Amino acid sequence: MKRFLLILLFIGIFTSKAEAQCSITTSTNASTLTCGTSPLTACNGILNIGNGSTPITFNMNSALDLSCLGPIQVIVNNATIYFQSGNNRLTLAEGSSITFINGATLSDVSCNASERIYIGANLLASCNGGASADLKFEDLVNQGGTGSATSNSPVCSGNTIILSATPPPVGTYTYAWSGPGGLNTSYGSSSTYSFTATASSGGTYTAKMKSSSGTIIEMLITVTVNSGASTAAPTVSLTNPNCSVATGSISITAPVGSGIKYSIDGITYTNTSGVFNSVSAGTYNVTAKNSSGCISPITTSTVAQVTNTWNGTSWSAGTPPTIAQKIVFSGDYSSSSDITGCSCHVTSGNVVFTSGTTLSVTNEVKVTAGSLSFDDTASLVQTNDAAVNTGSITYKRQTSPLKLYDYTYWSSPVANATLSQLATNSLCFSFSPSTNNWVYQATSASMTPGVGYIGRTPDPLLSATLQTSFVGVPNNGVVNVSIVKSTGAYNLIGNPYPSAIDVDLFLTDATNSTVVNGTVYFWTHNTSITNNNYTINDYAKYNFTGGVRTSTAALSGGILPTGKIGAGQGFFIEANTAKANGTYSASFKNAMRVTNTNTQFFRNSNTAATASVSGNLERHRLWLSLTDVQGAYNQMLLGYVAGATNDFDTMFDGKTMPVGNPVAIYTMVGDYDLSIQGKSLPFSENDVIPIGYSTTTNGTLTISLENFDGLFETQNIYMLDKVTGIYHDIKAGDFTFTTTSGTFEDRFELHFTNTALGTVVPNFNAAVVVLTNQHQLTVLCDASPITKVEVFDLLGKQIFSQSGLNTTNFQTENLTVGTQALLVKITLENDITVIKKTLMN
């Protein structure tokens, strides 16, 4: 079959895919057919006998001359041509061919020399090979058909005659040509044999194809030689292949005129437009033939994809590659800037893309020899999702500064990387939403692209910053990842590419937006682990409203997420709140990859990159933080954003995801506590926003306005403490308050106008805080100065009394009492009395 397809390529001068073909698909007698009438009308180069599925018989019960059809290719497909007794000859025009496929055959009644097949004047075959026929019927069938011969006829005197022969599908052949002017070549070997001669006079040329068994097929070609003058060599313009289109085009701008035909192979002159589209890369001989058959001189034209090769010293094009060029590295290379190209092939040398630089290619990356590596924060960006990479790269990623037993969240940018490649590989886990818990993973396990993993630092930890070298074929194209909603809804996934991604584009993908909520969570650690727990820890968060960070003092924290997720970074995302329990699929795609923004791997550096989608929204925002004296820290974000509503929005509202941080500050929508809340526009200065907080310690906390933008550049912002009745202008400075441990959602409110200042009645009972520690008693009151403190046991006996005070913060000396419950009576400046019960320890 492959040999048959090869023949079709050379027979193609007689027909095209757009032309009609004749077909005989039922058993038929030759005596019922007349050349040029149905079904043999306008065959245009191909006659099919049989359809390849139902066997049929074509009965040669009379002579049939098909010369009127002109040069024709007869394809016998699962059919039998059956010659009955008599002078029943099949005649085809010169230049025709016969091919037998799919079990097709020739048969006869008496098998003598009277059953014959002619092609032009040549007796191609008789049943028994008699009457000087080239072949027996049996030989013709066994070799799959006749092969073919072509020429560039007509030509003018002095032009080059191009003769070409293609062998039958089966067998090995040598070739010879004979013809006018004493032409008589000896047999030579070639899979396709071509011969050229200078035209002097016309006549019949004969291609002789000799099989290894000694049989010879003769194919006759008549070449017409005219007199006249040829045209000038063609003027040609080229369109080369590019990264999007694998083929180019050849356009002939001169000569033009009536009767002129064009060729790019010197044989086929059917093109009258002068435009050859879908031309594969290669070198072509472009000629023009006028109405007299005179052929112009050749214009050699090369259609090629431009390759720019680095040899270890310089680029072959003289300048660095462009997007239309294939990049080839054949020597050592170290990048000092970004490189862009159509594809990249490393054939030798050590090729290194240094920190902060990017290799951007449309199509594939191949490493067949040498090496290709990317230092920390370097990037490999590809745009064609269908491009297939081959060969391994090395992609290096540094952790943020670590302490013993820290965990880092990872995702592999290469295929088949094992967890043992991680620098933090002493203990490794994935996360199961089905159990809402961590799942141990052996370090021999391969990291699935798009899935997140955590790795704990080795013991002993020899360096505060560790480097992982991912080795493997770089991930490219669409990467699907499961999103599970079950006992838990949070899924640990990760960036699967050796470049940063824009999470805005991930979240706005048509499918992803229905599968996940729009907030992503990045783990950061702020202190050493103690008793298997971090004393201060949190997740930085990001959605379309913006990002919230963790403590500014944290080695790995302090980063405000920008919406760009670095290579190798794992992160949590929640299944869509509206979804039923089940398993869904989200996708990463090349269109989400970005260049030059690969620095945010939650290290202690910052970036001012702007999110591509959310950054174009109208946003007016303020960031509040809550801290204690031990350094605990939590941040929240409130924003008025285009597209947000005042209900829960998956793209604009981010839940708190508590992980044991000693302090937390948040807003509330329905049943959700939010670290990030997006509210609808337009903004109203009469809005009142309840603020909740929680703390695990007793004492003083501080609320700070850390940042603001948009209309809040000029808008007043007040925090109402409903316990003291005081409005705090938090633009003017931080404010500190006293509290016991617990969760409080009715103490603070954000206000944006001062029209109600001073109208709130303090809650003195809530304002008074009593703390005990090591036999000392501390009394705090933000709402009013304390004038007197008395302490009684439960029997009413007075243990301590001190008056004449004028303070909001009073502390006793050691009280000589054992562990017992006490009643503390506090008298305030306004003569209001508050009684609190406490336990002395």
Short mmCIF file of N, CA, C and O in Angstrom, two decimals, residues 496-589:
data_model
loop_
_atom_site.label_atom_id
_atom_site.label_comp_id
_atom_site.label_asym_id
_atom_site.label_seq_id
_atom_site.Cartn_x
_atom_site.Cartn_y
_atom_site.Cartn_z
N PRO A 496 1.96 23.70 37.31
CA PRO A 496 2.65 22.56 36.70
C PRO A 496 3.75 22.95 35.72
O PRO A 496 4.35 22.07 35.10
N TYR A 497 4.03 24.26 35.55
CA TYR A 497 4.93 24.69 34.49
C TYR A 497 6.25 25.24 35.04
O TYR A 497 6.31 25.73 36.17
N PRO A 498 7.30 25.22 34.21
CA PRO A 498 8.57 25.86 34.58
C PRO A 498 8.56 27.37 34.34
O PRO A 498 9.51 27.95 33.84
N SER A 499 7.44 28.00 34.63
CA SER A 499 7.26 29.44 34.53
C SER A 499 6.14 29.82 35.47
O SER A 499 5.39 28.96 35.94
N ALA A 500 6.02 31.11 35.75
CA ALA A 500 4.90 31.57 36.57
C ALA A 500 3.59 31.47 35.78
O ALA A 500 3.58 31.43 34.54
N ILE A 501 2.48 31.40 36.51
CA ILE A 501 1.16 31.49 35.89
C ILE A 501 0.42 32.67 36.49
O ILE A 501 0.69 33.10 37.61
N ASP A 502 -0.50 33.21 35.72
CA ASP A 502 -1.38 34.28 36.19
C ASP A 502 -2.64 33.61 36.73
O ASP A 502 -3.43 33.06 35.97
N VAL A 503 -2.79 33.61 38.05
CA VAL A 503 -3.92 32.88 38.64
C VAL A 503 -5.25 33.52 38.25
O VAL A 503 -6.29 32.83 38.25
N ASP A 504 -5.27 34.80 37.89
CA ASP A 504 -6.50 35.41 37.38
C ASP A 504 -7.01 34.65 36.17
O ASP A 504 -8.21 34.40 36.01
N LEU A 505 -6.09 34.27 35.28
CA LEU A 505 -6.48 33.55 34.06
C LEU A 505 -6.92 32.13 34.39
O LEU A 505 -7.80 31.58 33.74
N PHE A 506 -6.32 31.53 35.41
CA PHE A 506 -6.77 30.22 35.87
C PHE A 506 -8.19 30.31 36.43
O PHE A 506 -9.05 29.48 36.12
N LEU A 507 -8.45 31.34 37.22
CA LEU A 507 -9.75 31.46 37.88
C LEU A 507 -10.87 31.83 36.91
O LEU A 507 -12.02 31.47 37.13
N THR A 508 -10.54 32.55 35.84
CA THR A 508 -11.57 32.99 34.90
C THR A 508 -11.77 32.02 33.75
O THR A 508 -12.61 32.25 32.88
N ASP A 509 -11.00 30.93 33.70
CA ASP A 509 -11.25 29.90 32.70
C ASP A 509 -12.69 29.44 32.80
O ASP A 509 -13.25 29.29 33.90
N ALA A 510 -13.31 29.21 31.63
CA ALA A 510 -14.75 28.93 31.60
C ALA A 510 -15.13 27.75 32.48
O ALA A 510 -16.18 27.77 33.14
N THR A 511 -14.30 26.71 32.51
CA THR A 511 -14.59 25.54 33.35
C THR A 511 -14.16 25.77 34.78
O THR A 511 -14.92 25.50 35.72
N ASN A 512 -12.96 26.27 34.98
CA ASN A 512 -12.44 26.44 36.34
C ASN A 512 -13.33 27.33 37.19
O ASN A 512 -13.50 27.09 38.38
N SER A 513 -13.89 28.37 36.58
CA SER A 513 -14.70 29.33 37.34
C SER A 513 -15.95 28.69 37.93
O SER A 513 -16.52 29.21 38.88
N THR A 514 -16.38 27.55 37.36
CA THR A 514 -17.55 26.84 37.91
C THR A 514 -17.15 25.76 38.89
O THR A 514 -18.01 25.20 39.57
N VAL A 515 -15.87 25.46 38.98
CA VAL A 515 -15.39 24.33 39.78
C VAL A 515 -14.79 24.76 41.10
O VAL A 515 -14.91 24.07 42.10
N VAL A 516 -14.12 25.94 41.13
CA VAL A 516 -13.42 26.36 42.34
C VAL A 516 -13.90 27.74 42.77
O VAL A 516 -14.39 28.53 41.97
N ASN A 517 -13.74 28.01 44.08
CA ASN A 517 -13.87 29.37 44.57
C ASN A 517 -12.64 30.16 44.13
O ASN A 517 -11.59 29.60 43.81
N GLY A 518 -12.77 31.48 44.17
CA GLY A 518 -11.74 32.31 43.57
C GLY A 518 -10.64 32.78 44.50
O GLY A 518 -9.94 33.74 44.17
N THR A 519 -10.44 32.12 45.64
CA THR A 519 -9.37 32.51 46.56
C THR A 519 -8.33 31.40 46.62
O THR A 519 -8.67 30.22 46.75
N VAL A 520 -7.06 31.79 46.51
CA VAL A 520 -5.96 30.83 46.63
C VAL A 520 -5.20 31.13 47.91
O VAL A 520 -5.11 32.28 48.35
N TYR A 521 -4.64 30.07 48.51
CA TYR A 521 -4.01 30.15 49.83
C TYR A 521 -2.57 29.64 49.74
O TYR A 521 -2.34 28.52 49.29
N PHE A 522 -1.63 30.48 50.21
CA PHE A 522 -0.21 30.16 50.16
C PHE A 522 0.33 30.03 51.58
O PHE A 522 0.24 30.98 52.35
N TRP A 523 0.91 28.87 51.89
CA TRP A 523 1.41 28.63 53.24
C TRP A 523 2.66 29.47 53.52
O TRP A 523 3.56 29.57 52.69
N THR A 524 2.67 30.07 54.71
CA THR A 524 3.89 30.74 55.20
C THR A 524 4.06 30.38 56.66
O THR A 524 3.10 30.11 57.38
N HIS A 525 5.29 30.36 57.09
CA HIS A 525 5.59 30.06 58.49
C HIS A 525 6.33 31.27 59.07
O HIS A 525 7.16 31.88 58.41
N ASN A 526 6.01 31.60 60.30
CA ASN A 526 6.55 32.82 60.89
C ASN A 526 7.49 32.58 62.06
O ASN A 526 8.24 33.47 62.45
N THR A 527 7.44 31.41 62.65
CA THR A 527 8.34 31.11 63.77
C THR A 527 8.76 29.66 63.69
O THR A 527 8.23 28.87 62.91
N SER A 528 9.70 29.29 64.54
CA SER A 528 10.13 27.89 64.61
C SER A 528 9.00 27.02 65.13
O SER A 528 8.09 27.47 65.83
N ILE A 529 9.08 25.73 64.76
CA ILE A 529 8.09 24.79 65.25
C ILE A 529 8.46 24.38 66.67
O ILE A 529 9.62 24.17 67.00
N THR A 530 7.46 24.32 67.57
CA THR A 530 7.68 23.94 68.96
C THR A 530 6.61 22.93 69.35
O THR A 530 5.42 23.18 69.13
N ASN A 531 7.04 21.81 69.92
CA ASN A 531 6.09 20.76 70.29
C ASN A 531 5.19 20.37 69.13
O ASN A 531 3.97 20.20 69.26
N ASN A 532 5.80 20.26 67.95
CA ASN A 532 5.13 19.85 66.72
C ASN A 532 4.09 20.85 66.23
O ASN A 532 3.25 20.53 65.41
N ASN A 533 4.13 22.07 66.72
CA ASN A 533 3.20 23.10 66.25
C ASN A 533 3.95 24.40 66.01
O ASN A 533 4.87 24.75 66.75
N TYR A 534 3.53 25.11 64.97
CA TYR A 534 4.03 26.47 64.78
C TYR A 534 3.28 27.37 65.74
O TYR A 534 2.06 27.31 65.85
N THR A 535 4.00 28.24 66.47
CA THR A 535 3.33 29.13 67.40
C THR A 535 2.63 30.27 66.67
O THR A 535 1.66 30.82 67.17
N ILE A 536 3.16 30.65 65.53
CA ILE A 536 2.51 31.68 64.70
C ILE A 536 2.59 31.20 63.26
O ILE A 536 3.67 30.92 62.76
N ASN A 537 1.46 31.05 62.60
CA ASN A 537 1.46 30.61 61.21
C ASN A 537 0.19 31.06 60.54
O ASN A 537 -0.79 31.40 61.19
N ASP A 538 0.21 31.04 59.22
CA ASP A 538 -0.98 31.51 58.51
C ASP A 538 -0.81 31.24 57.02
O ASP A 538 0.27 30.85 56.56
N TYR A 539 -1.88 31.46 56.28
CA TYR A 539 -1.86 31.41 54.83
C TYR A 539 -2.03 32.81 54.28
O TYR A 539 -2.96 33.52 54.66
N ALA A 540 -1.11 33.21 53.39
CA ALA A 540 -1.36 34.40 52.59
C ALA A 540 -2.47 34.05 51.60
O ALA A 540 -2.60 32.91 51.16
N LYS A 541 -3.26 35.05 51.22
CA LYS A 541 -4.46 34.77 50.43
C LYS A 541 -4.57 35.77 49.28
O LYS A 541 -4.09 36.91 49.37
N TYR A 542 -5.25 35.33 48.22
CA TYR A 542 -5.41 36.20 47.04
C TYR A 542 -6.70 35.85 46.31
O TYR A 542 -7.04 34.68 46.13
N ASN A 543 -7.43 36.91 45.91
CA ASN A 543 -8.52 36.75 44.95
C ASN A 543 -8.67 38.05 44.17
O ASN A 543 -7.78 38.91 44.20
N PHE A 544 -9.79 38.24 43.49
CA PHE A 544 -9.95 39.40 42.62
C PHE A 544 -10.04 40.71 43.40
O PHE A 544 -9.83 41.78 42.82
N THR A 545 -10.36 40.64 44.68
CA THR A 545 -10.36 41.86 45.47
C THR A 545 -8.93 42.30 45.76
O THR A 545 -8.62 43.48 45.78
N GLY A 546 -8.02 41.33 45.95
CA GLY A 546 -6.62 41.62 46.22
C GLY A 546 -6.00 40.53 47.07
O GLY A 546 -6.53 39.42 47.17
N GLY A 547 -4.89 40.85 47.73
CA GLY A 547 -4.17 39.87 48.53
C GLY A 547 -4.00 40.33 49.95
O GLY A 547 -3.96 41.53 50.24
N VAL A 548 -3.91 39.36 50.88
CA VAL A 548 -3.53 39.64 52.26
C VAL A 548 -2.30 38.80 52.58
O VAL A 548 -2.15 37.68 52.11
N ARG A 549 -1.42 39.38 53.39
CA ARG A 549 -0.15 38.75 53.67
C ARG A 549 -0.12 38.25 55.10
O ARG A 549 -1.06 38.41 55.88
N THR A 550 1.04 37.66 55.45
CA THR A 550 1.28 37.25 56.81
C THR A 550 2.26 38.23 57.43
O THR A 550 2.56 39.28 56.86
N SER A 551 2.80 37.90 58.58
CA SER A 551 3.61 38.85 59.34
C SER A 551 4.75 39.45 58.52
O SER A 551 5.45 38.76 57.80
N THR A 552 4.92 40.75 58.66
CA THR A 552 6.02 41.43 57.97
C THR A 552 7.37 40.99 58.50
O THR A 552 8.38 41.17 57.83
N ALA A 553 7.41 40.40 59.69
CA ALA A 553 8.68 39.97 60.27
C ALA A 553 9.04 38.54 59.89
O ALA A 553 10.11 38.06 60.22
N ALA A 554 8.13 37.85 59.19
CA ALA A 554 8.37 36.44 58.89
C ALA A 554 9.44 36.27 57.83
O ALA A 554 9.51 37.02 56.88
N LEU A 555 10.28 35.25 58.02
CA LEU A 555 11.28 34.95 56.99
C LEU A 555 10.61 34.56 55.69
O LEU A 555 11.00 34.97 54.62
N SER A 556 9.59 33.70 55.79
CA SER A 556 8.92 33.25 54.58
C SER A 556 7.65 34.01 54.31
O SER A 556 7.02 33.83 53.28
N GLY A 557 7.22 34.83 55.26
CA GLY A 557 6.01 35.60 55.06
C GLY A 557 6.34 36.99 54.58
O GLY A 557 7.38 37.27 54.03
N GLY A 558 5.41 37.90 54.85
CA GLY A 558 5.65 39.28 54.48
C GLY A 558 5.40 39.58 53.03
O GLY A 558 5.68 40.68 52.57
N ILE A 559 4.89 38.62 52.27
CA ILE A 559 4.67 38.85 50.85
C ILE A 559 3.20 39.06 50.60
O ILE A 559 2.37 38.26 51.01
N LEU A 560 2.87 40.14 49.93
CA LEU A 560 1.50 40.36 49.51
C LEU A 560 1.30 39.67 48.17
O LEU A 560 1.91 40.06 47.17
N PRO A 561 0.49 38.61 48.09
CA PRO A 561 0.34 37.89 46.83
C PRO A 561 -0.13 38.81 45.71
O PRO A 561 -1.00 39.67 45.91
N THR A 562 0.43 38.62 44.53
CA THR A 562 0.15 39.49 43.39
C THR A 562 -0.72 38.84 42.34
O THR A 562 -1.09 39.49 41.37
N GLY A 563 -1.01 37.55 42.50
CA GLY A 563 -1.76 36.85 41.46
C GLY A 563 -0.87 36.12 40.49
O GLY A 563 -1.35 35.50 39.54
N LYS A 564 0.44 36.19 40.70
CA LYS A 564 1.39 35.42 39.90
C LYS A 564 1.95 34.30 40.77
O LYS A 564 2.54 34.56 41.81
N ILE A 565 1.76 33.05 40.32
CA ILE A 565 2.21 31.90 41.10
C ILE A 565 3.46 31.34 40.45
O ILE A 565 3.45 30.95 39.28
N GLY A 566 4.54 31.30 41.20
CA GLY A 566 5.83 30.90 40.66
C GLY A 566 5.90 29.42 40.31
O GLY A 566 5.10 28.60 40.79
N ALA A 567 6.87 29.08 39.47
CA ALA A 567 7.12 27.68 39.12
C ALA A 567 7.44 26.89 40.38
O ALA A 567 8.13 27.36 41.28
N GLY A 568 6.93 25.66 40.44
CA GLY A 568 7.20 24.79 41.57
C GLY A 568 6.37 25.06 42.80
O GLY A 568 6.55 24.41 43.82
N GLN A 569 5.41 26.02 42.73
CA GLN A 569 4.65 26.44 43.91
C GLN A 569 3.35 25.65 44.04
O GLN A 569 2.54 25.60 43.13
N GLY A 570 3.16 25.03 45.21
CA GLY A 570 1.88 24.41 45.54
C GLY A 570 1.02 25.39 46.32
O GLY A 570 1.53 26.26 47.04
N PHE A 571 -0.31 25.23 46.21
CA PHE A 571 -1.22 26.14 46.91
C PHE A 571 -2.57 25.46 47.12
O PHE A 571 -2.93 24.52 46.41
N PHE A 572 -3.31 25.95 48.10
CA PHE A 572 -4.65 25.44 48.37
C PHE A 572 -5.68 26.26 47.61
O PHE A 572 -5.53 27.48 47.41
N ILE A 573 -6.74 25.59 47.17
CA ILE A 573 -7.89 26.25 46.60
C ILE A 573 -9.12 25.46 47.01
O ILE A 573 -9.05 24.24 47.20
N GLU A 574 -10.24 26.14 47.17
CA GLU A 574 -11.45 25.49 47.67
C GLU A 574 -12.39 25.16 46.53
O GLU A 574 -12.56 25.93 45.59
N ALA A 575 -13.00 23.98 46.61
CA ALA A 575 -14.04 23.63 45.64
C ALA A 575 -15.18 24.63 45.75
O ALA A 575 -15.46 25.18 46.82
N ASN A 576 -15.85 24.89 44.63
CA ASN A 576 -16.91 25.88 44.57
C ASN A 576 -17.96 25.59 45.64
O ASN A 576 -18.46 24.48 45.77
N THR A 577 -18.28 26.62 46.41
CA THR A 577 -19.22 26.48 47.51
C THR A 577 -20.57 25.96 47.05
O THR A 577 -21.25 25.22 47.77
N ALA A 578 -20.98 26.30 45.82
CA ALA A 578 -22.30 25.91 45.33
C ALA A 578 -22.34 24.47 44.81
O ALA A 578 -23.42 23.95 44.52
N LYS A 579 -21.19 23.81 44.69
CA LYS A 579 -21.14 22.47 44.13
C LYS A 579 -21.59 21.42 45.16
O LYS A 579 -21.35 21.56 46.36
N ALA A 580 -22.23 20.36 44.63
CA ALA A 580 -22.52 19.20 45.46
C ALA A 580 -21.23 18.42 45.68
O ALA A 580 -20.24 18.59 44.96
N ASN A 581 -21.22 17.55 46.68
CA ASN A 581 -20.05 16.70 46.89
C ASN A 581 -19.78 15.88 45.64
O ASN A 581 -20.70 15.39 44.99
N GLY A 582 -18.51 15.74 45.31
CA GLY A 582 -18.14 14.99 44.11
C GLY A 582 -16.74 15.36 43.66
O GLY A 582 -16.05 16.15 44.30
N THR A 583 -16.32 14.76 42.55
CA THR A 583 -15.01 15.02 41.97
C THR A 583 -15.18 15.75 40.66
O THR A 583 -15.92 15.30 39.78
N TYR A 584 -14.50 16.86 40.51
CA TYR A 584 -14.58 17.71 39.33
C TYR A 584 -13.17 17.87 38.75
O TYR A 584 -12.20 17.35 39.29
N SER A 585 -13.07 18.57 37.64
CA SER A 585 -11.78 18.75 37.00
C SER A 585 -11.54 20.20 36.67
O SER A 585 -12.42 20.87 36.10
N ALA A 586 -10.35 20.70 37.03
CA ALA A 586 -9.89 22.03 36.63
C ALA A 586 -8.69 21.85 35.71
O ALA A 586 -8.07 20.79 35.68
N SER A 587 -8.37 22.89 34.95
CA SER A 587 -7.31 22.77 33.95
C SER A 587 -6.34 23.93 34.03
O SER A 587 -6.74 25.08 34.20
N PHE A 588 -5.06 23.60 33.90
CA PHE A 588 -4.02 24.59 33.63
C PHE A 588 -3.75 24.57 32.13
O PHE A 588 -3.76 23.51 31.51
N LYS A 589 -3.49 25.76 31.54
CA LYS A 589 -3.24 25.87 30.10
C LYS A 589 -2.10 26.83 29.85
O LYS A 589 -1.83 27.72 30.66
#
